[in-house]
């Protein structure tokens, strides 16, 4: 591990220390098998997990199973969770990893299945436009490699900074930056060709 | 599409509704996750049960660690699965700790001997083993590290490992190479290891007699002068080969040990190690078709083989179902129920997976509550 990485790791640890301490108790209770503690963790982070999965993969009928996989992996990892990142970041990182593996397994479901679930709002015309745009976007995202797609969604869509994304996906910052830039360039090129 | 269209699509993606699961789903998810934390305890129980049966199969069972302290006090080897999915075989007396973070996984070996089989850790991530005198960074896949008072040693079995001594010297070792580090933190010896030959003891002139059986000729134990090795000696030798990842020799020696359950189990483990998964599965199946704890352990080994090595989660689920049907109160009941669920989930058999999870939660949650209350 380089000096810079160690320094950034320390800075991150210091920044989240109060949060980690607050969560220590929750993690400890989970490790003791406390059902209420697990419910709290799932209630607190389940929506973020769903959000990341849906934004990366699109709406899916097996969403509950994917969310379940994320929390099963969290349960296996909890004994080793040291509070170096917040529990929320840790869980979303697992979700991103589950999403990437799901993409690598392919094949994807049809995005047309759940178009009603794709957009919110009262104006039917605006909803229809948004749905059309989203379906098109997911079809284009399908053309990216899983690694680029995950990095792009975490950074460009969810607004996480490059360093956080790098931590989540286990890559260094220049690699993540390159993936995001390449993803955007490829999307623009694909869109240019399809319009 | 223009940049602004991309930006509009990104906004739509950001704002799309994503929360479709309700409270009931969260409840189910939380309970299944809670049960998963108990799985490590069950797996530990499995290993000790296996040891009691002297079925050395315990070595084959990768178990999840309940904590990141790796310690082997009992007088036998133990395989542990690390956070990154790699495995470590710890010799008796070994003490180490493992820590996984964004940069990869680090194992601090305080004392003892450990063998690591490292899964690909992904770009930008490292797998490092450190002792007081040396650190070894994995570029390949399998190596030994030994840390003793005032000396250390690294032996590479497969792939490449970058070794850095405390004095700052760096060596890149490839398969078959070793390096020793002296107490001053410098490399003491570096050599390309040759296959360890068993020296032939001086023999009297051969007596006329029948040619030895091919199996006898094939084993190191049989080459030694004196009485023919016993089955137990052959099995012990096969286990040593197995431990040192000499799978072909292990299989050969185990085959010569005969057809006892123990010998067949070691042979199956060797075949699995050698990547001859179909043959390994056939032998596990042969034991599984018997009865008793050996059959239980063989079904477990078979399910894990299908799930983790053969990438056949559906078959793993079938094996787990067989276990649950045949051994409804078996020692591995919960473990196999969870394996069945995981197999179904990974096979994409969503409806069956959900039913399996509900059954799992129904049966073992109560058990968990009882245990909690009993404390």
Coordinates of C-alpha atoms in Angstrom, one line a residue:
Chain A
X1 CA 0.0 0.0 0.0
X2 CA 1.5 3.4 -1.0
X3 CA 1.9 6.3 1.4
X4 CA -0.8 8.3 -0.3
X5 CA -3.3 5.4 0.0
X6 CA -2.4 5.0 3.7
X7 CA -2.8 8.7 4.3
X8 CA -6.2 8.8 2.5
X9 CA -7.3 5.7 4.4
X10 CA -6.4 7.5 7.7
X11 CA -8.2 10.6 6.7
X12 CA -11.3 8.6 5.7
X13 CA -11.1 6.7 9.0
X14 CA -10.9 9.9 11.0
X15 CA -13.8 11.5 9.1
X16 CA -16.1 8.6 9.8
X17 CA -14.9 7.7 13.2
X18 CA -17.9 9.1 15.1
X19 CA -20.2 7.4 12.7
X20 CA -18.4 4.1 13.1
X21 CA -18.6 4.3 16.9
X22 CA -22.3 4.9 16.7
X23 CA -22.6 1.9 14.5
X24 CA -20.3 -0.4 16.4
X25 CA -23.1 -1.2 18.7
X26 CA -25.4 -2.1 15.8
X27 CA -22.8 -4.3 14.1
X28 CA -22.1 -6.0 17.4
X29 CA -25.8 -6.7 18.0
X30 CA -26.0 -8.1 14.5
X31 CA -23.1 -10.4 15.2
X32 CA -24.9 -11.6 18.3
X33 CA -27.8 -12.6 16.1
X34 CA -30.1 -9.8 17.2
X35 CA -33.1 -9.9 14.9
X36 CA -34.1 -6.2 15.6
X37 CA -30.6 -5.1 14.8
X38 CA -30.7 -6.8 11.4
X39 CA -34.1 -5.2 10.7
X40 CA -32.6 -1.8 11.5
X41 CA -29.7 -2.4 9.1
X42 CA -32.0 -3.5 6.3
X43 CA -34.5 -0.7 6.9
X44 CA -31.7 1.9 7.0
X45 CA -29.8 0.7 4.0
X46 CA -32.3 -1.3 2.0
X47 CA -33.5 1.6 -0.1
X48 CA -30.0 2.8 -1.0
X49 CA -29.2 -0.8 -2.0
X50 CA -32.4 -1.0 -4.2
X51 CA -31.5 2.3 -5.7
X52 CA -28.0 1.3 -6.7
X53 CA -29.2 -2.0 -8.1
X54 CA -32.0 -0.5 -10.2
X55 CA -29.9 2.3 -11.5
X56 CA -27.1 -0.1 -12.6
X57 CA -29.3 -3.0 -13.8
X58 CA -32.6 -1.4 -14.6
X59 CA -35.9 -2.5 -13.1
X60 CA -36.0 -6.2 -12.5
X61 CA -38.5 -8.8 -11.3
X62 CA -35.8 -10.5 -9.2
X63 CA -34.9 -7.3 -7.3
X64 CA -35.8 -8.8 -4.0
X65 CA -33.4 -11.7 -4.6
X66 CA -30.6 -9.3 -5.6
X67 CA -31.2 -7.2 -2.4
X68 CA -31.2 -10.5 -0.5
X69 CA -27.8 -11.4 -2.0
X70 CA -26.4 -8.1 -0.9
X71 CA -27.5 -8.5 2.7
X72 CA -26.4 -12.2 2.8
X73 CA -22.9 -11.0 1.7
X74 CA -23.1 -8.2 4.3
X75 CA -23.9 -10.8 6.9
X76 CA -20.9 -12.9 5.9
X77 CA -18.6 -9.8 5.9
X78 CA -19.8 -8.3 9.2
X79 CA -17.3 -10.2 11.4
X80 CA -14.6 -8.5 9.4
X81 CA -16.3 -5.1 9.2
X82 CA -13.9 -2.7 11.0
X83 CA -15.7 0.6 10.5
X84 CA -13.0 1.8 8.0
X85 CA -15.9 3.0 5.8
X86 CA -19.4 3.8 6.9
X87 CA -21.8 0.8 6.9
X88 CA -23.8 2.6 4.2
X89 CA -20.8 2.8 1.9
X90 CA -19.9 -0.7 2.7
X91 CA -23.4 -2.0 1.8
X92 CA -23.7 0.0 -1.4
X93 CA -20.2 -1.3 -2.4
X94 CA -21.5 -4.9 -2.0
X95 CA -24.6 -3.9 -4.0
X96 CA -22.4 -2.6 -6.8
X97 CA -20.4 -5.8 -6.8
X98 CA -23.6 -7.9 -6.9
X99 CA -24.8 -5.8 -9.8
X100 CA -21.5 -6.2 -11.7
X101 CA -21.6 -10.0 -11.2
X102 CA -25.2 -10.1 -12.4
X103 CA -24.2 -8.2 -15.5
X104 CA -21.3 -10.5 -16.2
X105 CA -23.7 -13.5 -15.9
X106 CA -26.2 -11.9 -18.4
X107 CA -28.6 -12.2 -20.1
X108 CA -30.6 -9.1 -19.1
X109 CA -34.4 -9.0 -18.8
X110 CA -36.4 -6.8 -21.1
X111 CA -36.6 -3.3 -19.9
X112 CA -40.1 -2.9 -21.5
X113 CA -41.5 -5.2 -18.8
X114 CA -41.6 -2.6 -16.1
X115 CA -41.8 0.7 -17.8
X116 CA -44.5 1.9 -15.4
X117 CA -42.1 1.6 -12.6
X118 CA -39.5 3.6 -14.5
X119 CA -40.7 7.1 -13.9
X120 CA -42.6 9.2 -11.4
X121 CA -44.6 12.4 -11.7
X122 CA -48.1 13.5 -12.4
X123 CA -47.9 14.7 -16.0
X124 CA -48.6 11.6 -18.2
X125 CA -46.8 13.1 -21.2
X126 CA -43.7 13.9 -19.2
X127 CA -43.9 10.4 -17.7
X128 CA -44.1 8.8 -21.1
X129 CA -41.1 10.9 -22.3
X130 CA -39.0 10.0 -19.2
X131 CA -39.9 6.3 -19.6
X132 CA -38.8 6.4 -23.3
X133 CA -35.6 8.1 -22.4
X134 CA -34.8 5.7 -19.6
X135 CA -35.5 2.6 -21.6
X136 CA -33.2 3.9 -24.3
X137 CA -30.5 4.7 -21.7
X138 CA -30.6 1.2 -20.3
X139 CA -30.3 -0.3 -23.7
X140 CA -27.3 1.8 -24.3
X141 CA -25.8 1.0 -20.9
X142 CA -26.1 -2.7 -22.0
X143 CA -23.4 -1.9 -24.6
X144 CA -20.8 -0.9 -21.9
X145 CA -18.6 -3.4 -20.0
X146 CA -19.9 -4.1 -16.5
X147 CA -17.0 -2.3 -14.9
X148 CA -17.6 0.9 -16.9
X149 CA -21.3 0.7 -16.4
X150 CA -20.9 0.4 -12.6
X151 CA -18.4 3.2 -12.4
X152 CA -20.5 5.4 -14.6
X153 CA -23.7 4.9 -12.6
X154 CA -22.0 5.3 -9.2
X155 CA -20.2 8.5 -10.2
X156 CA -22.3 10.3 -12.9
X157 CA -25.7 9.2 -11.8
X158 CA -25.4 8.7 -8.0
X159 CA -23.0 11.6 -7.7
X160 CA -20.4 9.7 -5.6
X161 CA -16.9 11.2 -5.9
X162 CA -14.2 9.3 -7.7
X163 CA -12.4 8.4 -4.5
X164 CA -15.5 6.8 -3.0
X165 CA -16.2 4.9 -6.2
X166 CA -12.6 3.7 -6.3
X167 CA -13.0 2.4 -2.7
X168 CA -16.2 0.7 -3.5
X169 CA -15.1 -1.1 -6.6
X170 CA -11.6 -1.9 -5.4
X171 CA -9.8 0.0 -8.2
X172 CA -7.6 3.0 -8.1
X173 CA -8.8 6.5 -8.8
X174 CA -7.2 7.0 -12.3
X175 CA -8.8 3.7 -13.4
X176 CA -12.2 4.7 -12.2
X177 CA -11.9 8.1 -13.8
X178 CA -10.9 6.5 -17.1
X179 CA -13.8 4.1 -16.9
X180 CA -16.3 7.0 -16.3
X181 CA -14.8 9.1 -19.1
X182 CA -14.8 6.2 -21.5
X183 CA -18.4 5.2 -20.6
X184 CA -19.6 8.7 -21.3
X185 CA -17.8 8.9 -24.6
X186 CA -19.1 5.5 -25.7
X187 CA -22.7 6.5 -24.7
X188 CA -22.5 9.7 -26.7
X189 CA -21.1 7.9 -29.7
X190 CA -23.8 5.2 -29.4
X191 CA -26.5 7.8 -29.0
X192 CA -25.2 9.7 -32.0
X193 CA -25.4 6.5 -34.1
X194 CA -28.9 5.6 -32.9
X195 CA -30.5 9.0 -33.4
Chain B
X1 CA -27.7 12.0 -28.9
X2 CA -26.0 15.1 -27.7
X3 CA -24.3 15.8 -24.4
X4 CA -27.4 17.5 -23.2
X5 CA -29.4 14.4 -24.0
X6 CA -27.0 12.3 -22.0
X7 CA -27.3 14.7 -19.1
X8 CA -31.1 14.5 -19.3
X9 CA -30.9 10.7 -19.3
X10 CA -28.6 10.8 -16.3
X11 CA -31.1 13.1 -14.5
X12 CA -34.0 10.8 -15.4
X13 CA -31.9 7.8 -14.1
X14 CA -31.1 9.7 -10.9
X15 CA -34.7 10.6 -10.3
X16 CA -36.4 7.4 -11.2
X17 CA -38.3 5.7 -8.5
X18 CA -36.4 2.7 -7.2
X19 CA -38.0 1.6 -3.9
X20 CA -40.4 -1.2 -4.8
X21 CA -39.8 -3.6 -1.9
X22 CA -42.1 -3.3 1.1
X23 CA -41.7 -3.9 4.8
X24 CA -42.5 -7.6 4.5
X25 CA -39.7 -8.1 2.0
X26 CA -37.3 -6.2 4.3
X27 CA -38.4 -8.4 7.1
X28 CA -37.6 -11.6 5.2
X29 CA -34.3 -10.3 3.9
X30 CA -33.2 -9.3 7.4
X31 CA -34.1 -12.6 8.9
X32 CA -32.3 -14.6 6.2
X33 CA -29.2 -12.4 6.7
X34 CA -29.3 -12.9 10.4
X35 CA -29.3 -16.7 9.9
X36 CA -26.3 -16.3 7.6
X37 CA -24.1 -15.0 10.4
X38 CA -24.8 -18.2 12.3
X39 CA -23.6 -20.2 9.4
X40 CA -19.9 -19.8 10.4
X41 CA -20.6 -21.3 13.8
X42 CA -22.3 -24.3 12.1
X43 CA -19.4 -24.7 9.7
X44 CA -17.0 -24.8 12.6
X45 CA -19.1 -27.5 14.2
X46 CA -18.8 -29.4 11.0
X47 CA -15.0 -29.4 11.0
X48 CA -14.8 -30.6 14.6
X49 CA -17.3 -33.3 13.9
X50 CA -15.2 -34.4 10.9
X51 CA -12.1 -34.4 13.0
X52 CA -13.7 -36.7 15.6
X53 CA -14.3 -39.2 12.9
X54 CA -10.7 -39.0 11.8
X55 CA -11.9 -38.4 8.3
X56 CA -9.2 -35.8 7.4
X57 CA -11.9 -34.5 5.2
X58 CA -11.9 -31.6 7.6
X59 CA -9.0 -30.3 5.6
X60 CA -11.2 -30.1 2.5
X61 CA -13.9 -28.0 4.2
X62 CA -13.2 -24.4 3.7
X63 CA -14.9 -22.7 6.6
X64 CA -15.9 -19.1 7.1
X65 CA -14.1 -17.4 9.9
X66 CA -16.1 -16.0 12.8
X67 CA -13.5 -13.3 13.3
X68 CA -10.3 -12.1 11.6
X69 CA -8.0 -13.8 14.1
X70 CA -6.6 -16.9 12.4
X71 CA -5.3 -19.3 15.0
X72 CA -4.7 -23.0 15.0
X73 CA -4.3 -24.5 18.4
X74 CA -5.5 -28.0 17.8
X75 CA -2.9 -30.5 16.6
X76 CA -4.0 -30.7 13.0
X77 CA -4.2 -28.5 9.9
X78 CA -7.1 -26.4 9.2
X79 CA -8.3 -24.6 6.0
X80 CA -9.9 -21.3 6.5
X81 CA -11.6 -19.1 3.9
X82 CA -10.4 -15.5 4.0
X83 CA -12.5 -12.4 3.3
X84 CA -11.3 -12.1 -0.2
X85 CA -12.4 -15.7 -1.0
X86 CA -8.8 -17.0 -0.9
X87 CA -8.0 -19.9 1.4
X88 CA -5.3 -20.4 4.0
X89 CA -4.2 -23.8 5.3
X90 CA -2.9 -23.2 8.8
X91 CA -0.5 -25.7 10.5
X92 CA -0.8 -26.3 14.2
X93 CA 0.4 -23.5 16.3
X94 CA 0.0 -20.9 13.6
X95 CA -1.3 -17.4 14.7
X96 CA -2.2 -14.8 12.1
X97 CA -4.7 -12.0 11.6
X98 CA -6.4 -11.0 8.3
X99 CA -7.7 -7.7 7.3
X100 CA -9.5 -6.8 4.1
X101 CA -9.9 -3.2 3.0
X102 CA -10.2 -1.4 -0.3
X103 CA -6.6 -2.1 -1.2
X104 CA -7.0 -5.8 -0.9
X105 CA -6.4 -8.3 1.9
X106 CA -3.5 -8.4 4.3
X107 CA -2.5 -11.4 6.4
X108 CA -0.1 -10.7 9.3
X109 CA 1.6 -14.0 10.2
X110 CA 2.8 -13.8 13.7
X111 CA 4.2 -17.3 13.9
X112 CA 3.7 -20.7 12.3
X113 CA 3.4 -22.1 8.8
X114 CA 0.6 -21.3 6.4
X115 CA -0.2 -22.1 2.8
X116 CA -2.2 -19.7 0.8
X117 CA -4.3 -20.3 -2.3
X118 CA -5.2 -16.9 -3.6
X119 CA -8.2 -16.1 -5.7
X120 CA -7.8 -13.3 -8.3
X121 CA -8.2 -10.2 -6.2
X122 CA -9.1 -7.8 -9.1
X123 CA -7.3 -4.9 -10.6
X124 CA -5.7 -2.5 -8.1
X125 CA -6.1 -5.0 -5.2
X126 CA -3.4 -6.9 -3.5
X127 CA -3.1 -10.0 -1.4
X128 CA -0.2 -9.5 1.0
X129 CA 1.2 -11.8 3.7
X130 CA 3.5 -10.1 6.2
X131 CA 5.6 -11.4 9.0
X132 CA 8.1 -9.7 11.2
X133 CA 10.8 -10.3 8.7
X134 CA 9.2 -10.4 5.3
X135 CA 6.2 -9.5 3.2
X136 CA 5.0 -11.5 0.2
X137 CA 2.7 -9.8 -2.3
X138 CA 0.8 -12.2 -4.5
X139 CA 1.0 -12.0 -8.3
X140 CA 0.2 -15.6 -8.8
X141 CA -1.8 -18.0 -6.8
X142 CA -0.3 -20.4 -4.3
X143 CA 2.6 -20.2 -1.8
X144 CA 3.8 -21.1 1.6
X145 CA 5.0 -18.7 4.3
X146 CA 6.8 -19.8 7.4
X147 CA 7.6 -17.5 10.3
X148 CA 9.7 -18.7 13.1
X149 CA 11.8 -17.0 15.8
X150 CA 14.6 -15.2 13.9
X151 CA 13.9 -16.6 10.5
X152 CA 11.2 -16.8 7.8
X153 CA 10.7 -18.5 4.5
X154 CA 8.5 -18.3 1.4
X155 CA 8.0 -21.1 -1.0
X156 CA 6.1 -20.5 -4.3
X157 CA 4.0 -23.4 -5.6
X158 CA 2.1 -21.7 -8.4
X159 CA 2.3 -18.4 -10.1
X160 CA 4.5 -15.5 -8.9
X161 CA 5.0 -13.8 -5.6
X162 CA 6.9 -10.6 -4.9
X163 CA 8.9 -10.9 -1.6
X164 CA 10.2 -7.9 0.3
X165 CA 12.5 -8.5 3.2
X166 CA 12.5 -6.2 6.2
X167 CA 15.8 -4.9 5.0
X168 CA 14.0 -3.7 1.9
X169 CA 15.4 -6.2 -0.6
X170 CA 12.9 -7.4 -3.2
X171 CA 12.8 -10.7 -5.1
X172 CA 10.3 -11.9 -7.5
X173 CA 9.8 -15.7 -7.1
X174 CA 8.2 -17.9 -9.6
X175 CA 6.8 -21.4 -9.1
X176 CA 9.3 -23.7 -7.6
X177 CA 11.5 -21.0 -6.0
X178 CA 12.1 -20.3 -2.4
X179 CA 13.7 -17.7 -0.3
X180 CA 14.8 -17.7 3.3
X181 CA 15.1 -14.5 5.4
X182 CA 17.5 -14.4 8.3
X183 CA 17.0 -12.6 11.6
X184 CA 18.7 -9.5 10.3
X185 CA 15.9 -9.1 7.8
X186 CA 18.0 -10.0 4.8
X187 CA 17.6 -12.8 2.3
X188 CA 19.7 -15.7 3.4
X189 CA 19.3 -18.2 0.7
X190 CA 17.6 -18.2 -2.7
X191 CA 17.4 -21.3 -4.7
X192 CA 15.3 -23.0 -7.4
X193 CA 13.7 -25.9 -5.6
X194 CA 14.1 -29.3 -7.2
X195 CA 11.5 -31.9 -6.6
X196 CA 12.3 -33.4 -3.2
X197 CA 13.6 -36.9 -3.9
X198 CA 13.2 -39.6 -1.3
X199 CA 16.7 -41.0 -0.9
X200 CA 16.8 -44.7 -1.7
X201 CA 18.0 -46.5 1.4
X202 CA 20.7 -49.2 0.7
X203 CA 19.0 -52.4 0.0
X204 CA 20.2 -56.0 0.2
X205 CA 20.4 -57.9 -3.1
X206 CA 16.8 -58.5 -4.2
X207 CA 15.4 -61.8 -3.3
X208 CA 13.8 -63.7 -6.2
X209 CA 10.1 -63.3 -5.9
X210 CA 7.0 -61.9 -7.6
X211 CA 7.0 -58.4 -9.0
X212 CA 5.5 -55.9 -6.7
X213 CA 2.0 -54.7 -7.4
X214 CA 2.0 -51.5 -9.6
X215 CA 0.4 -49.5 -6.8
X216 CA 3.2 -50.4 -4.5
X217 CA 5.8 -49.3 -7.0
X218 CA 4.0 -46.1 -7.3
X219 CA 4.2 -44.8 -3.8
X220 CA 7.0 -43.3 -1.8
X221 CA 6.1 -45.3 1.3
X222 CA 6.2 -48.5 -0.7
X223 CA 9.7 -47.7 -2.0
X224 CA 11.2 -47.7 1.5
X225 CA 12.8 -50.9 2.7
X226 CA 11.1 -52.9 5.3
X227 CA 7.6 -54.1 5.7
X228 CA 4.9 -52.8 3.3
X229 CA 3.2 -49.7 4.5
X230 CA -0.1 -50.0 6.2
X231 CA -3.2 -48.5 4.9
X232 CA -3.0 -45.8 7.6
X233 CA 0.5 -45.0 6.6
X234 CA -0.5 -44.6 3.0
X235 CA -3.4 -42.4 3.9
X236 CA -1.1 -40.3 6.1
X237 CA 1.4 -40.0 3.2
X238 CA -1.5 -39.1 0.8
X239 CA -2.5 -36.3 3.2
X240 CA 0.9 -34.9 3.2
X241 CA 0.9 -34.7 -0.6
X242 CA -2.5 -33.2 -0.4
X243 CA -1.4 -30.6 2.1
X244 CA 1.5 -29.6 -0.1
X245 CA -0.7 -29.5 -3.2
X246 CA 0.9 -32.5 -4.9
X247 CA -2.5 -33.7 -6.0
X248 CA -1.4 -36.3 -8.5
X249 CA 0.9 -38.0 -5.9
X250 CA -1.8 -37.7 -3.3
X251 CA -4.3 -39.4 -5.6
X252 CA -1.9 -42.1 -6.5
X253 CA -1.0 -42.9 -2.9
X254 CA -4.6 -42.7 -1.7
X255 CA -5.5 -45.2 -4.5
X256 CA -2.9 -47.6 -3.2
X257 CA -4.4 -47.2 0.3
X258 CA -7.4 -49.2 -0.8
X259 CA -11.1 -48.6 -0.8
X260 CA -11.8 -47.7 2.8
X261 CA -14.1 -44.7 3.2
X262 CA -11.2 -42.7 4.6
X263 CA -8.9 -43.6 1.6
X264 CA -11.6 -42.8 -0.9
X265 CA -12.3 -39.5 0.8
X266 CA -8.7 -38.4 0.6
X267 CA -8.5 -39.6 -3.0
X268 CA -11.6 -37.5 -3.8
X269 CA -10.1 -34.5 -2.2
X270 CA -6.9 -35.0 -4.2
X271 CA -8.9 -35.3 -7.5
X272 CA -10.7 -32.1 -6.6
X273 CA -7.4 -30.4 -5.9
X274 CA -6.1 -31.6 -9.3
X275 CA -9.2 -30.1 -11.0
X276 CA -10.5 -33.6 -12.0
X277 CA -13.9 -32.5 -10.7
X278 CA -16.0 -35.2 -12.4
X279 CA -13.9 -38.0 -10.9
X280 CA -13.9 -36.3 -7.5
X281 CA -17.7 -36.0 -7.6
X282 CA -18.0 -39.7 -8.5
X283 CA -16.0 -40.7 -5.4
X284 CA -17.9 -38.3 -3.1
X285 CA -21.1 -39.8 -4.5
X286 CA -19.9 -43.4 -3.8
X287 CA -19.4 -42.4 -0.1
X288 CA -22.6 -40.5 0.0
X289 CA -24.5 -43.5 -1.2
X290 CA -23.4 -45.3 2.0
X291 CA -24.6 -44.3 5.5
X292 CA -23.7 -42.5 8.6
X293 CA -21.6 -39.4 9.2
X294 CA -19.3 -40.3 6.3
X295 CA -22.3 -40.1 3.9
X296 CA -23.3 -36.8 5.5
X297 CA -19.8 -35.3 5.0
X298 CA -19.6 -36.6 1.5
X299 CA -22.9 -35.0 0.6
X300 CA -21.6 -31.8 2.0
X301 CA -18.3 -32.0 0.1
X302 CA -20.3 -32.8 -3.1
X303 CA -22.7 -29.9 -2.7
X304 CA -19.7 -27.5 -2.1
X305 CA -17.9 -29.0 -5.1
X306 CA -21.0 -28.3 -7.3
X307 CA -21.6 -24.9 -5.9
X308 CA -18.1 -23.5 -5.7
X309 CA -15.9 -25.4 -8.2
X310 CA -18.2 -26.7 -10.9
X311 CA -20.4 -23.6 -11.1
X312 CA -23.5 -25.8 -10.9
X313 CA -25.7 -24.2 -8.2
X314 CA -28.7 -26.2 -9.4
X315 CA -27.0 -29.5 -8.8
X316 CA -25.7 -28.2 -5.4
X317 CA -29.3 -27.5 -4.5
X318 CA -30.3 -31.1 -5.5
X319 CA -27.5 -32.6 -3.4
X320 CA -28.5 -30.4 -0.4
X321 CA -32.1 -31.5 -0.8
X322 CA -31.0 -35.1 -0.8
X323 CA -29.1 -34.5 2.5
X324 CA -32.2 -32.8 4.1
X325 CA -34.4 -35.7 3.0
X326 CA -32.0 -38.5 4.2
X327 CA -30.7 -36.8 7.3
X328 CA -33.5 -34.6 8.6
X329 CA -31.8 -34.2 12.0
X330 CA -28.3 -34.3 10.7
X331 CA -25.4 -32.3 12.1
X332 CA -25.3 -30.2 8.9
X333 CA -29.0 -29.7 8.6
X334 CA -28.9 -25.9 8.8
X335 CA -25.8 -25.6 6.7
X336 CA -27.3 -27.7 3.9
X337 CA -30.6 -25.9 4.1
X338 CA -28.7 -22.7 3.5
X339 CA -26.7 -24.3 0.8
X340 CA -29.9 -25.4 -0.9
X341 CA -31.2 -21.8 -0.7
X342 CA -28.0 -20.4 -2.0
X343 CA -27.9 -22.9 -4.9
X344 CA -31.5 -22.1 -5.9
X345 CA -30.9 -18.4 -5.6
X346 CA -27.7 -18.6 -7.8
X347 CA -29.4 -20.8 -10.3
X348 CA -32.1 -18.2 -10.8
X349 CA -34.9 -20.5 -9.5
X350 CA -36.4 -17.5 -7.8
X351 CA -39.7 -19.0 -6.7
X352 CA -38.1 -22.1 -5.2
X353 CA -35.4 -20.0 -3.6
X354 CA -38.0 -17.8 -1.9
X355 CA -39.8 -20.9 -0.6
X356 CA -36.5 -22.4 0.6
X357 CA -35.7 -19.1 2.4
X358 CA -39.1 -19.0 4.0
X359 CA -38.7 -22.5 5.2
X360 CA -35.2 -21.8 6.4
X361 CA -36.3 -18.8 8.4
X362 CA -39.3 -20.7 9.8
X363 CA -37.3 -23.6 11.0
X364 CA -34.0 -22.1 12.1
X365 CA -35.1 -18.7 13.4
X366 CA -36.9 -20.3 16.2
X367 CA -33.8 -22.3 16.9
X368 CA -31.8 -19.0 16.9
X369 CA -34.2 -17.4 19.3
X370 CA -33.9 -20.3 21.7
X371 CA -30.2 -20.1 21.6
X372 CA -30.3 -16.4 22.3
X373 CA -32.6 -16.8 25.2
X374 CA -30.6 -19.7 26.5
X375 CA -27.5 -17.5 26.9

